[in-house]
PDB file of C-alpha atoms and ligand atoms in Angstrom:
ATOM      1  CA  MET C   1     121.808 113.877   2.994  1.00  0.00           C
ATOM      2  CA  SER C   2     122.127 115.980  -0.133  1.00  0.00           C
ATOM      3  CA  GLY C   3     125.394 116.256  -2.013  1.00  0.00           C
ATOM      4  CA  GLU C   4     125.543 119.955  -1.091  1.00  0.00           C
ATOM      5  CA  ASN C   5     127.860 119.119   1.789  1.00  0.00           C
ATOM      6  CA  THR C   6     130.492 117.572  -0.476  1.00  0.00           C
ATOM      7  CA  ARG C   7     133.880 119.244  -0.046  1.00  0.00           C
ATOM      8  CA  ARG C   8     132.866 121.112   3.078  1.00  0.00           C
ATOM      9  CA  LEU C   9     135.566 120.867   5.705  1.00  0.00           C
ATOM     10  CA  ALA C  10     134.654 119.862   9.258  1.00  0.00           C
ATOM     11  CA  LEU C  11     137.038 120.160  12.220  1.00  0.00           C
ATOM     12  CA  VAL C  12     136.370 117.915  15.201  1.00  0.00           C
ATOM     13  CA  THR C  13     138.390 118.692  18.321  1.00  0.00           C
ATOM     14  CA  GLY C  14     139.345 115.602  20.306  1.00  0.00           C
ATOM     15  CA  GLY C  15     138.391 113.507  17.282  1.00  0.00           C
ATOM     16  CA  GLY C  16     140.730 110.576  17.875  1.00  0.00           C
ATOM     17  CA  ARG C  17     138.655 108.801  20.526  1.00  0.00           C
ATOM     18  CA  GLY C  18     135.116 108.348  21.848  1.00  0.00           C
ATOM     19  CA  ILE C  19     132.325 110.664  20.732  1.00  0.00           C
ATOM     20  CA  GLY C  20     134.632 112.834  18.621  1.00  0.00           C
ATOM     21  CA  ARG C  21     135.839 109.779  16.709  1.00  0.00           C
ATOM     22  CA  ALA C  22     132.261 108.749  15.859  1.00  0.00           C
ATOM     23  CA  ILE C  23     131.463 112.324  14.753  1.00  0.00           C
ATOM     24  CA  ALA C  24     134.519 112.485  12.480  1.00  0.00           C
ATOM     25  CA  ARG C  25     133.672 109.100  10.963  1.00  0.00           C
ATOM     26  CA  GLU C  26     130.048 110.141  10.339  1.00  0.00           C
ATOM     27  CA  PHE C  27     131.177 113.348   8.603  1.00  0.00           C
ATOM     28  CA  GLY C  28     133.412 111.280   6.319  1.00  0.00           C
ATOM     29  CA  LYS C  29     130.494 108.987   5.455  1.00  0.00           C
ATOM     30  CA  ARG C  30     128.415 112.035   4.524  1.00  0.00           C
ATOM     31  CA  GLY C  31     131.010 113.445   2.134  1.00  0.00           C
ATOM     32  CA  PHE C  32     132.680 116.089   4.291  1.00  0.00           C
ATOM     33  CA  ASP C  33     136.422 116.513   4.359  1.00  0.00           C
ATOM     34  CA  VAL C  34     137.500 116.037   7.962  1.00  0.00           C
ATOM     35  CA  ALA C  35     140.251 117.592  10.082  1.00  0.00           C
ATOM     36  CA  VAL C  36     140.699 115.368  13.128  1.00  0.00           C
ATOM     37  CA  ASN C  37     142.315 117.146  16.064  1.00  0.00           C
ATOM     38  CA  TYR C  38     143.987 115.089  18.779  1.00  0.00           C
ATOM     39  CA  ASN C  39     146.192 115.833  21.748  1.00  0.00           C
ATOM     40  CA  SER C  40     147.602 112.504  22.948  1.00  0.00           C
ATOM     41  CA  SER C  41     145.867 109.886  20.735  1.00  0.00           C
ATOM     42  CA  ALA C  42     148.101 110.227  17.659  1.00  0.00           C
ATOM     43  CA  ALA C  43     147.934 106.626  16.459  1.00  0.00           C
ATOM     44  CA  ALA C  44     144.152 106.432  16.842  1.00  0.00           C
ATOM     45  CA  ALA C  45     143.669 109.712  14.966  1.00  0.00           C
ATOM     46  CA  GLU C  46     145.968 108.681  12.097  1.00  0.00           C
ATOM     47  CA  GLU C  47     144.256 105.308  11.802  1.00  0.00           C
ATOM     48  CA  LEU C  48     140.817 106.968  11.736  1.00  0.00           C
ATOM     49  CA  CYS C  49     141.910 109.387   8.992  1.00  0.00           C
ATOM     50  CA  ALA C  50     143.143 106.497   6.854  1.00  0.00           C
ATOM     51  CA  GLU C  51     139.802 104.742   7.361  1.00  0.00           C
ATOM     52  CA  ILE C  52     137.761 107.854   6.454  1.00  0.00           C
ATOM     53  CA  SER C  53     139.862 108.627   3.368  1.00  0.00           C
ATOM     54  CA  GLN C  54     139.541 105.054   2.079  1.00  0.00           C
ATOM     55  CA  ALA C  55     135.798 104.814   2.734  1.00  0.00           C
ATOM     56  CA  GLY C  56     134.497 108.004   1.114  1.00  0.00           C
ATOM     57  CA  PRO C  57     135.053 108.657  -2.587  1.00  0.00           C
ATOM     58  CA  GLY C  58     137.164 111.814  -2.825  1.00  0.00           C
ATOM     59  CA  VAL C  59     136.910 112.462   0.899  1.00  0.00           C
ATOM     60  CA  SER C  60     140.041 113.738   2.534  1.00  0.00           C
ATOM     61  CA  ALA C  61     140.846 113.361   6.242  1.00  0.00           C
ATOM     62  CA  ARG C  62     143.947 114.485   8.120  1.00  0.00           C
ATOM     63  CA  ALA C  63     145.026 114.385  11.748  1.00  0.00           C
ATOM     64  CA  PHE C  64     146.301 117.522  13.498  1.00  0.00           C
ATOM     65  CA  LYS C  65     147.954 117.559  16.896  1.00  0.00           C
ATOM     66  CA  ALA C  66     147.064 120.436  19.237  1.00  0.00           C
ATOM     67  CA  ASP C  67     146.243 120.916  22.884  1.00  0.00           C
ATOM     68  CA  VAL C  68     143.141 123.035  22.341  1.00  0.00           C
ATOM     69  CA  SER C  69     143.269 124.375  25.897  1.00  0.00           C
ATOM     70  CA  LYS C  70     146.250 126.493  24.760  1.00  0.00           C
ATOM     71  CA  PRO C  71     145.506 129.531  22.566  1.00  0.00           C
ATOM     72  CA  GLU C  72     148.865 129.467  20.749  1.00  0.00           C
ATOM     73  CA  GLU C  73     148.357 125.801  19.802  1.00  0.00           C
ATOM     74  CA  VAL C  74     144.848 126.573  18.517  1.00  0.00           C
ATOM     75  CA  LYS C  75     146.208 129.375  16.325  1.00  0.00           C
ATOM     76  CA  ALA C  76     148.834 127.004  14.907  1.00  0.00           C
ATOM     77  CA  LEU C  77     146.168 124.304  14.416  1.00  0.00           C
ATOM     78  CA  PHE C  78     143.979 126.574  12.281  1.00  0.00           C
ATOM     79  CA  LYS C  79     146.977 127.744  10.259  1.00  0.00           C
ATOM     80  CA  SER C  80     148.032 124.151   9.510  1.00  0.00           C
ATOM     81  CA  ILE C  81     144.491 123.237   8.489  1.00  0.00           C
ATOM     82  CA  GLU C  82     144.153 126.318   6.262  1.00  0.00           C
ATOM     83  CA  ASP C  83     147.528 125.578   4.611  1.00  0.00           C
ATOM     84  CA  THR C  84     146.790 121.918   3.920  1.00  0.00           C
ATOM     85  CA  MET C  85     143.011 121.448   3.661  1.00  0.00           C
ATOM     86  CA  GLY C  86     141.358 124.867   3.372  1.00  0.00           C
ATOM     87  CA  THR C  87     138.931 126.855   5.488  1.00  0.00           C
ATOM     88  CA  VAL C  88     136.945 125.227   8.285  1.00  0.00           C
ATOM     89  CA  ARG C  89     133.221 125.402   7.492  1.00  0.00           C
ATOM     90  CA  VAL C  90     132.001 123.233  10.351  1.00  0.00           C
ATOM     91  CA  LEU C  91     133.500 123.307  13.839  1.00  0.00           C
ATOM     92  CA  VAL C  92     132.655 120.735  16.477  1.00  0.00           C
ATOM     93  CA  ASN C  93     133.954 121.731  19.904  1.00  0.00           C
ATOM     94  CA  ASN C  94     134.095 118.240  21.366  1.00  0.00           C
ATOM     95  CA  ALA C  95     137.341 118.023  23.381  1.00  0.00           C
ATOM     96  CA  GLY C  96     136.737 117.576  27.078  1.00  0.00           C
ATOM     97  CA  ILE C  97     137.994 116.106  30.325  1.00  0.00           C
ATOM     98  CA  THR C  98     136.706 115.445  33.830  1.00  0.00           C
ATOM     99  CA  ARG C  99     138.529 115.956  37.147  1.00  0.00           C
ATOM    100  CA  ASP C 100     135.795 114.974  39.601  1.00  0.00           C
ATOM    101  CA  ASN C 101     135.850 115.900  43.273  1.00  0.00           C
ATOM    102  CA  LEU C 102     133.509 117.141  45.958  1.00  0.00           C
ATOM    103  CA  LEU C 103     133.532 120.929  46.157  1.00  0.00           C
ATOM    104  CA  MET C 104     135.147 120.984  49.621  1.00  0.00           C
ATOM    105  CA  ARG C 105     138.082 118.978  48.272  1.00  0.00           C
ATOM    106  CA  MET C 106     138.288 120.432  44.784  1.00  0.00           C
ATOM    107  CA  LYS C 107     141.698 121.884  44.003  1.00  0.00           C
ATOM    108  CA  GLU C 108     142.172 125.006  41.903  1.00  0.00           C
ATOM    109  CA  GLU C 109     144.112 122.891  39.398  1.00  0.00           C
ATOM    110  CA  GLU C 110     141.114 120.568  38.994  1.00  0.00           C
ATOM    111  CA  TRP C 111     138.852 123.548  38.412  1.00  0.00           C
ATOM    112  CA  GLY C 112     141.295 125.232  36.027  1.00  0.00           C
ATOM    113  CA  ALA C 113     142.123 122.143  33.962  1.00  0.00           C
ATOM    114  CA  VAL C 114     138.439 121.385  33.359  1.00  0.00           C
ATOM    115  CA  MET C 115     137.654 124.994  32.428  1.00  0.00           C
ATOM    116  CA  ALA C 116     140.626 125.117  30.069  1.00  0.00           C
ATOM    117  CA  ALA C 117     139.895 121.864  28.216  1.00  0.00           C
ATOM    118  CA  ASN C 118     136.104 122.133  28.031  1.00  0.00           C
ATOM    119  CA  LEU C 119     135.293 125.864  27.909  1.00  0.00           C
ATOM    120  CA  ASN C 120     138.377 127.947  27.039  1.00  0.00           C
ATOM    121  CA  SER C 121     139.134 125.575  24.155  1.00  0.00           C
ATOM    122  CA  ALA C 122     135.731 126.312  22.624  1.00  0.00           C
ATOM    123  CA  PHE C 123     136.363 130.059  22.881  1.00  0.00           C
ATOM    124  CA  TYR C 124     139.786 129.769  21.197  1.00  0.00           C
ATOM    125  CA  CYS C 125     138.559 127.492  18.388  1.00  0.00           C
ATOM    126  CA  THR C 126     135.334 129.383  17.705  1.00  0.00           C
ATOM    127  CA  LYS C 127     137.200 132.687  17.562  1.00  0.00           C
ATOM    128  CA  GLU C 128     139.608 131.231  14.995  1.00  0.00           C
ATOM    129  CA  ALA C 129     136.825 129.667  12.905  1.00  0.00           C
ATOM    130  CA  ILE C 130     134.261 132.455  12.842  1.00  0.00           C
ATOM    131  CA  ARG C 131     135.955 134.835  10.386  1.00  0.00           C
ATOM    132  CA  GLY C 132     136.073 132.255   7.572  1.00  0.00           C
ATOM    133  CA  MET C 133     132.452 131.276   8.181  1.00  0.00           C
ATOM    134  CA  VAL C 134     131.254 134.879   8.085  1.00  0.00           C
ATOM    135  CA  LYS C 135     133.245 135.480   4.898  1.00  0.00           C
ATOM    136  CA  ALA C 136     131.628 132.421   3.290  1.00  0.00           C
ATOM    137  CA  ARG C 137     128.214 133.446   4.627  1.00  0.00           C
ATOM    138  CA  TRP C 138     127.792 129.856   5.790  1.00  0.00           C
ATOM    139  CA  GLY C 139     129.044 128.090   8.877  1.00  0.00           C
ATOM    140  CA  ARG C 140     128.071 125.556  11.495  1.00  0.00           C
ATOM    141  CA  ILE C 141     129.329 125.422  15.077  1.00  0.00           C
ATOM    142  CA  VAL C 142     128.327 122.590  17.392  1.00  0.00           C
ATOM    143  CA  PHE C 143     129.314 122.471  21.051  1.00  0.00           C
ATOM    144  CA  ILE C 144     129.389 119.181  22.940  1.00  0.00           C
ATOM    145  CA  SER C 145     128.083 120.061  26.392  1.00  0.00           C
ATOM    146  CA  SER C 146     126.404 117.579  28.757  1.00  0.00           C
ATOM    147  CA  VAL C 147     123.055 117.066  30.464  1.00  0.00           C
ATOM    148  CA  VAL C 148     124.870 117.799  33.741  1.00  0.00           C
ATOM    149  CA  GLY C 149     125.468 121.309  32.380  1.00  0.00           C
ATOM    150  CA  LEU C 150     121.681 121.656  32.555  1.00  0.00           C
ATOM    151  CA  ILE C 151     120.871 119.901  35.831  1.00  0.00           C
ATOM    152  CA  GLY C 152     124.163 119.854  37.794  1.00  0.00           C
ATOM    153  CA  ASN C 153     125.848 116.826  39.369  1.00  0.00           C
ATOM    154  CA  ALA C 154     127.357 116.184  42.792  1.00  0.00           C
ATOM    155  CA  GLY C 155     131.127 115.789  42.521  1.00  0.00           C
ATOM    156  CA  GLN C 156     131.333 117.592  39.172  1.00  0.00           C
ATOM    157  CA  ALA C 157     130.981 121.317  40.009  1.00  0.00           C
ATOM    158  CA  ASN C 158     133.894 122.196  37.705  1.00  0.00           C
ATOM    159  CA  TYR C 159     132.652 120.084  34.786  1.00  0.00           C
ATOM    160  CA  CYS C 160     129.022 121.246  35.151  1.00  0.00           C
ATOM    161  CA  ALA C 161     130.091 124.893  35.293  1.00  0.00           C
ATOM    162  CA  ALA C 162     132.190 124.472  32.129  1.00  0.00           C
ATOM    163  CA  LYS C 163     129.410 122.637  30.290  1.00  0.00           C
ATOM    164  CA  ALA C 164     126.801 125.228  31.360  1.00  0.00           C
ATOM    165  CA  GLY C 165     129.236 127.950  30.252  1.00  0.00           C
ATOM    166  CA  LEU C 166     129.302 126.436  26.774  1.00  0.00           C
ATOM    167  CA  ILE C 167     125.545 126.951  26.498  1.00  0.00           C
ATOM    168  CA  GLY C 168     125.741 130.674  27.279  1.00  0.00           C
ATOM    169  CA  PHE C 169     128.677 131.041  24.920  1.00  0.00           C
ATOM    170  CA  ALA C 170     126.952 129.129  22.095  1.00  0.00           C
ATOM    171  CA  ARG C 171     123.809 131.234  22.400  1.00  0.00           C
ATOM    172  CA  SER C 172     125.798 134.470  22.314  1.00  0.00           C
ATOM    173  CA  VAL C 173     127.600 133.294  19.170  1.00  0.00           C
ATOM    174  CA  ALA C 174     124.207 132.327  17.714  1.00  0.00           C
ATOM    175  CA  ARG C 175     122.872 135.838  18.299  1.00  0.00           C
ATOM    176  CA  GLU C 176     125.993 137.547  16.927  1.00  0.00           C
ATOM    177  CA  TYR C 177     126.222 135.546  13.687  1.00  0.00           C
ATOM    178  CA  ALA C 178     122.724 134.298  12.770  1.00  0.00           C
ATOM    179  CA  SER C 179     122.344 137.020  10.158  1.00  0.00           C
ATOM    180  CA  LYS C 180     125.633 135.930   8.539  1.00  0.00           C
ATOM    181  CA  GLY C 181     124.477 132.376   7.814  1.00  0.00           C
ATOM    182  CA  VAL C 182     126.314 130.849  10.780  1.00  0.00           C
ATOM    183  CA  THR C 183     124.430 128.637  13.224  1.00  0.00           C
ATOM    184  CA  SER C 184     125.629 127.776  16.719  1.00  0.00           C
ATOM    185  CA  ASN C 185     124.010 124.918  18.603  1.00  0.00           C
ATOM    186  CA  VAL C 186     124.680 122.677  21.566  1.00  0.00           C
ATOM    187  CA  VAL C 187     124.392 118.920  21.924  1.00  0.00           C
ATOM    188  CA  ALA C 188     124.038 117.740  25.508  1.00  0.00           C
ATOM    189  CA  PRO C 189     124.765 114.014  25.737  1.00  0.00           C
ATOM    190  CA  GLY C 190     123.488 111.911  28.610  1.00  0.00           C
ATOM    191  CA  PHE C 191     125.402 108.756  29.581  1.00  0.00           C
ATOM    192  CA  ILE C 192     127.419 107.626  26.553  1.00  0.00           C
ATOM    193  CA  GLU C 193     129.642 104.529  26.557  1.00  0.00           C
ATOM    194  CA  THR C 194     133.219 105.833  26.072  1.00  0.00           C
ATOM    195  CA  ASP C 195     136.544 105.849  27.956  1.00  0.00           C
ATOM    196  CA  MET C 196     135.192 108.789  29.978  1.00  0.00           C
ATOM    197  CA  THR C 197     132.346 106.734  31.473  1.00  0.00           C
ATOM    198  CA  SER C 198     134.171 103.379  31.564  1.00  0.00           C
ATOM    199  CA  VAL C 199     135.849 104.399  34.837  1.00  0.00           C
ATOM    200  CA  LEU C 200     132.504 104.647  36.683  1.00  0.00           C
ATOM    201  CA  SER C 201     131.617 101.932  39.179  1.00  0.00           C
ATOM    202  CA  GLU C 202     128.891  99.359  38.622  1.00  0.00           C
ATOM    203  CA  ASN C 203     126.839 101.085  41.363  1.00  0.00           C
ATOM    204  CA  VAL C 204     126.977 104.436  39.600  1.00  0.00           C
ATOM    205  CA  ARG C 205     126.141 102.801  36.262  1.00  0.00           C
ATOM    206  CA  SER C 206     123.077 101.026  37.590  1.00  0.00           C
ATOM    207  CA  ALA C 207     121.891 104.171  39.407  1.00  0.00           C
ATOM    208  CA  MET C 208     122.206 106.037  36.097  1.00  0.00           C
ATOM    209  CA  MET C 209     120.377 103.325  34.203  1.00  0.00           C
ATOM    210  CA  GLN C 210     117.382 103.713  36.544  1.00  0.00           C
ATOM    211  CA  GLN C 211     117.041 107.306  35.304  1.00  0.00           C
ATOM    212  CA  ILE C 212     117.038 106.502  31.580  1.00  0.00           C
ATOM    213  CA  PRO C 213     113.538 105.850  30.186  1.00  0.00           C
ATOM    214  CA  ALA C 214     115.029 104.370  26.987  1.00  0.00           C
ATOM    215  CA  GLY C 215     116.560 101.607  29.124  1.00  0.00           C
ATOM    216  CA  ARG C 216     120.024 101.729  27.566  1.00  0.00           C
ATOM    217  CA  PHE C 217     123.160 103.840  27.668  1.00  0.00           C
ATOM    218  CA  GLY C 218     123.917 105.910  24.595  1.00  0.00           C
ATOM    219  CA  CYS C 219     126.606 105.099  22.048  1.00  0.00           C
ATOM    220  CA  PRO C 220     128.875 107.651  20.318  1.00  0.00           C
ATOM    221  CA  GLU C 221     126.954 107.193  17.055  1.00  0.00           C
ATOM    222  CA  ASP C 222     123.760 108.487  18.744  1.00  0.00           C
ATOM    223  CA  ILE C 223     125.575 111.792  19.209  1.00  0.00           C
ATOM    224  CA  ALA C 224     127.321 111.746  15.821  1.00  0.00           C
ATOM    225  CA  ARG C 225     124.075 111.542  13.839  1.00  0.00           C
ATOM    226  CA  ALA C 226     122.606 114.564  15.650  1.00  0.00           C
ATOM    227  CA  VAL C 227     125.799 116.584  15.172  1.00  0.00           C
ATOM    228  CA  CYS C 228     125.750 115.843  11.440  1.00  0.00           C
ATOM    229  CA  PHE C 229     122.146 117.031  11.235  1.00  0.00           C
ATOM    230  CA  LEU C 230     123.122 120.294  12.974  1.00  0.00           C
ATOM    231  CA  ALA C 231     126.017 120.631  10.507  1.00  0.00           C
ATOM    232  CA  SER C 232     123.806 120.159   7.446  1.00  0.00           C
ATOM    233  CA  ASP C 233     121.751 122.502   5.276  1.00  0.00           C
ATOM    234  CA  GLU C 234     118.649 120.826   6.707  1.00  0.00           C
ATOM    235  CA  SER C 235     119.121 122.707   9.989  1.00  0.00           C
ATOM    236  CA  ASP C 236     119.476 126.120   8.353  1.00  0.00           C
ATOM    237  CA  TYR C 237     116.840 127.834  10.537  1.00  0.00           C
ATOM    238  CA  LEU C 238     117.934 126.192  13.803  1.00  0.00           C
ATOM    239  CA  THR C 239     120.302 128.155  16.023  1.00  0.00           C
ATOM    240  CA  GLY C 240     120.951 128.803  19.709  1.00  0.00           C
ATOM    241  CA  GLN C 241     119.343 125.506  20.728  1.00  0.00           C
ATOM    242  CA  VAL C 242     120.347 122.799  23.164  1.00  0.00           C
ATOM    243  CA  LEU C 243     119.577 119.254  22.060  1.00  0.00           C
ATOM    244  CA  ALA C 244     119.745 116.742  24.904  1.00  0.00           C
ATOM    245  CA  ILE C 245     120.490 113.249  23.604  1.00  0.00           C
ATOM    246  CA  ASP C 246     120.029 111.167  26.693  1.00  0.00           C
ATOM    247  CA  GLY C 247     117.378 108.489  26.166  1.00  0.00           C
ATOM    248  CA  GLY C 248     114.860 110.736  27.930  1.00  0.00           C
ATOM    249  CA  MET C 249     116.918 111.182  31.119  1.00  0.00           C
ATOM    250  CA  THR C 250     116.368 114.923  31.569  1.00  0.00           C
ATOM    251  CA  MET C 251     113.460 116.139  29.411  1.00  0.00           C
ATOM    252  CA  CYS C 252     114.056 119.770  30.421  1.00  0.00           C
TER     253      CYS C 252
HETATM  254  P1  NAP G 303     136.838 110.554  25.983  1.00  0.00           P
HETATM  255  O1  NAP G 303     136.578 109.229  25.397  1.00  0.00           O
HETATM  256  O2  NAP G 303     137.522 110.686  27.290  1.00  0.00           O
HETATM  257  O3  NAP G 303     137.579 111.443  24.888  1.00  0.00           O
HETATM  258  C1  NAP G 303     137.963 112.759  25.181  1.00  0.00           C
HETATM  259  C2  NAP G 303     138.502 113.379  23.924  1.00  0.00           C
HETATM  260  O4  NAP G 303     138.839 114.747  24.197  1.00  0.00           O
HETATM  261  C3  NAP G 303     139.753 112.688  23.420  1.00  0.00           C
HETATM  262  O5  NAP G 303     139.687 112.572  22.016  1.00  0.00           O
HETATM  263  C4  NAP G 303     140.872 113.648  23.828  1.00  0.00           C
HETATM  264  O6  NAP G 303     141.953 113.676  22.921  1.00  0.00           O
HETATM  265  C5  NAP G 303     140.146 114.989  23.731  1.00  0.00           C
HETATM  266  N1  NAP G 303     140.811 116.019  24.522  1.00  0.00           N
HETATM  267  C6  NAP G 303     140.799 116.188  25.858  1.00  0.00           C
HETATM  268  N2  NAP G 303     141.530 117.260  26.195  1.00  0.00           N
HETATM  269  C7  NAP G 303     142.025 117.771  25.038  1.00  0.00           C
HETATM  270  C8  NAP G 303     142.858 118.877  24.732  1.00  0.00           C
HETATM  271  N3  NAP G 303     143.334 119.678  25.677  1.00  0.00           N
HETATM  272  N4  NAP G 303     143.162 119.105  23.420  1.00  0.00           N
HETATM  273  C9  NAP G 303     142.683 118.298  22.443  1.00  0.00           C
HETATM  274  N5  NAP G 303     141.881 117.242  22.680  1.00  0.00           N
HETATM  275  C10 NAP G 303     141.564 116.983  23.965  1.00  0.00           C
HETATM  276  O7  NAP G 303     135.462 111.357  26.188  1.00  0.00           O
HETATM  277  P2  NAP G 303     134.092 111.299  25.378  1.00  0.00           P
HETATM  278  O8  NAP G 303     133.131 110.589  26.220  1.00  0.00           O
HETATM  279  O9  NAP G 303     134.307 110.916  23.980  1.00  0.00           O
HETATM  280  O10 NAP G 303     133.706 112.859  25.483  1.00  0.00           O
HETATM  281  C11 NAP G 303     133.694 113.718  24.359  1.00  0.00           C
HETATM  282  C12 NAP G 303     132.935 114.979  24.762  1.00  0.00           C
HETATM  283  O11 NAP G 303     131.604 114.618  25.147  1.00  0.00           O
HETATM  284  C13 NAP G 303     133.555 115.688  25.959  1.00  0.00           C
HETATM  285  O12 NAP G 303     133.438 117.085  25.807  1.00  0.00           O
HETATM  286  C14 NAP G 303     132.679 115.215  27.099  1.00  0.00           C
HETATM  287  O13 NAP G 303     132.688 116.121  28.166  1.00  0.00           O
HETATM  288  C15 NAP G 303     131.343 115.118  26.427  1.00  0.00           C
HETATM  289  N6  NAP G 303     130.361 114.275  27.092  1.00  0.00           N
HETATM  290  C16 NAP G 303     130.573 112.928  27.246  1.00  0.00           C
HETATM  291  C17 NAP G 303     129.611 112.151  27.884  1.00  0.00           C
HETATM  292  C18 NAP G 303     129.742 110.673  28.071  1.00  0.00           C
HETATM  293  O14 NAP G 303     128.862 110.086  28.729  1.00  0.00           O
HETATM  294  N7  NAP G 303     130.752 110.022  27.551  1.00  0.00           N
HETATM  295  C19 NAP G 303     128.445 112.757  28.359  1.00  0.00           C
HETATM  296  C20 NAP G 303     128.271 114.113  28.194  1.00  0.00           C
HETATM  297  C21 NAP G 303     129.228 114.860  27.551  1.00  0.00           C
HETATM  298  P3  NAP G 303     143.323 112.817  23.130  1.00  0.00           P
HETATM  299  O15 NAP G 303     142.929 111.421  23.466  1.00  0.00           O
HETATM  300  O16 NAP G 303     144.018 112.961  21.816  1.00  0.00           O
HETATM  301  O17 NAP G 303     144.090 113.508  24.238  1.00  0.00           O
END
């Protein structure tokens, strides 16, 4: 990647673990400054920031605690980042949780918690980030959705609704801000090996594997490389798109 991205600041929500961690690390490798948001994984986020700062010449990385499902914490997060690192040029809305249940048994709390962490968080963070991007006439927003946001999944009505909601939101942002140099795209991962999928049974895993033409589960780095492309100058004319990274599982 060209040196043009040097000194651009990327914020990754939920960057301490899993896919977010790989994205933050990849940004550091490519010369971005990185703000790593975490909620409960403080030690992991701090350790990652030390690693990124040591690896990249002149690259700065800092960890910021915030529960991004809460609007007041998101406001405080952006203020802390602005005060210490500068204006966010790249936002990756990655934070997410699952609370799986069949619809007949799904509690309102399970619905609400998943909406808050996966969808509301993206609204709060994007709203905070957009002004600085418009002012700079350059910005990149990437939403981490899921292939189940495209095709649905039994037992995950809340999660699928939130992930599908991200797509509509991302495309609306794309339409509002394309003329201001801000792109807004969605990455829809398939089955990626992280803590989130480690709880699934061997039966579920082998049923999933049957549906993946590539014959392997994804790793966080598969997602990180695509996110970095969407955050680069190379994707300048690409906005409002959904990129499924799933080893060929969905092809829709
Ligand atoms: P993970 O290993 O469970 O990590 C989830 C991350 O989200 C953690 O860093 C966690 O931070 C953060 N997070 C959750 N709620 C938060 C909140 N309220 N505020 C701030 N951070 C919060 O999951 P993952 O597999 O890396 O998933 C990352 C994203 O990819 C999620 O949006 C997920 O839905 C999506 N995705 C994953 C897969 C997959 O197969 N793994 C597939 C499709 C989509 P703390 O640990 O600091 O609390």
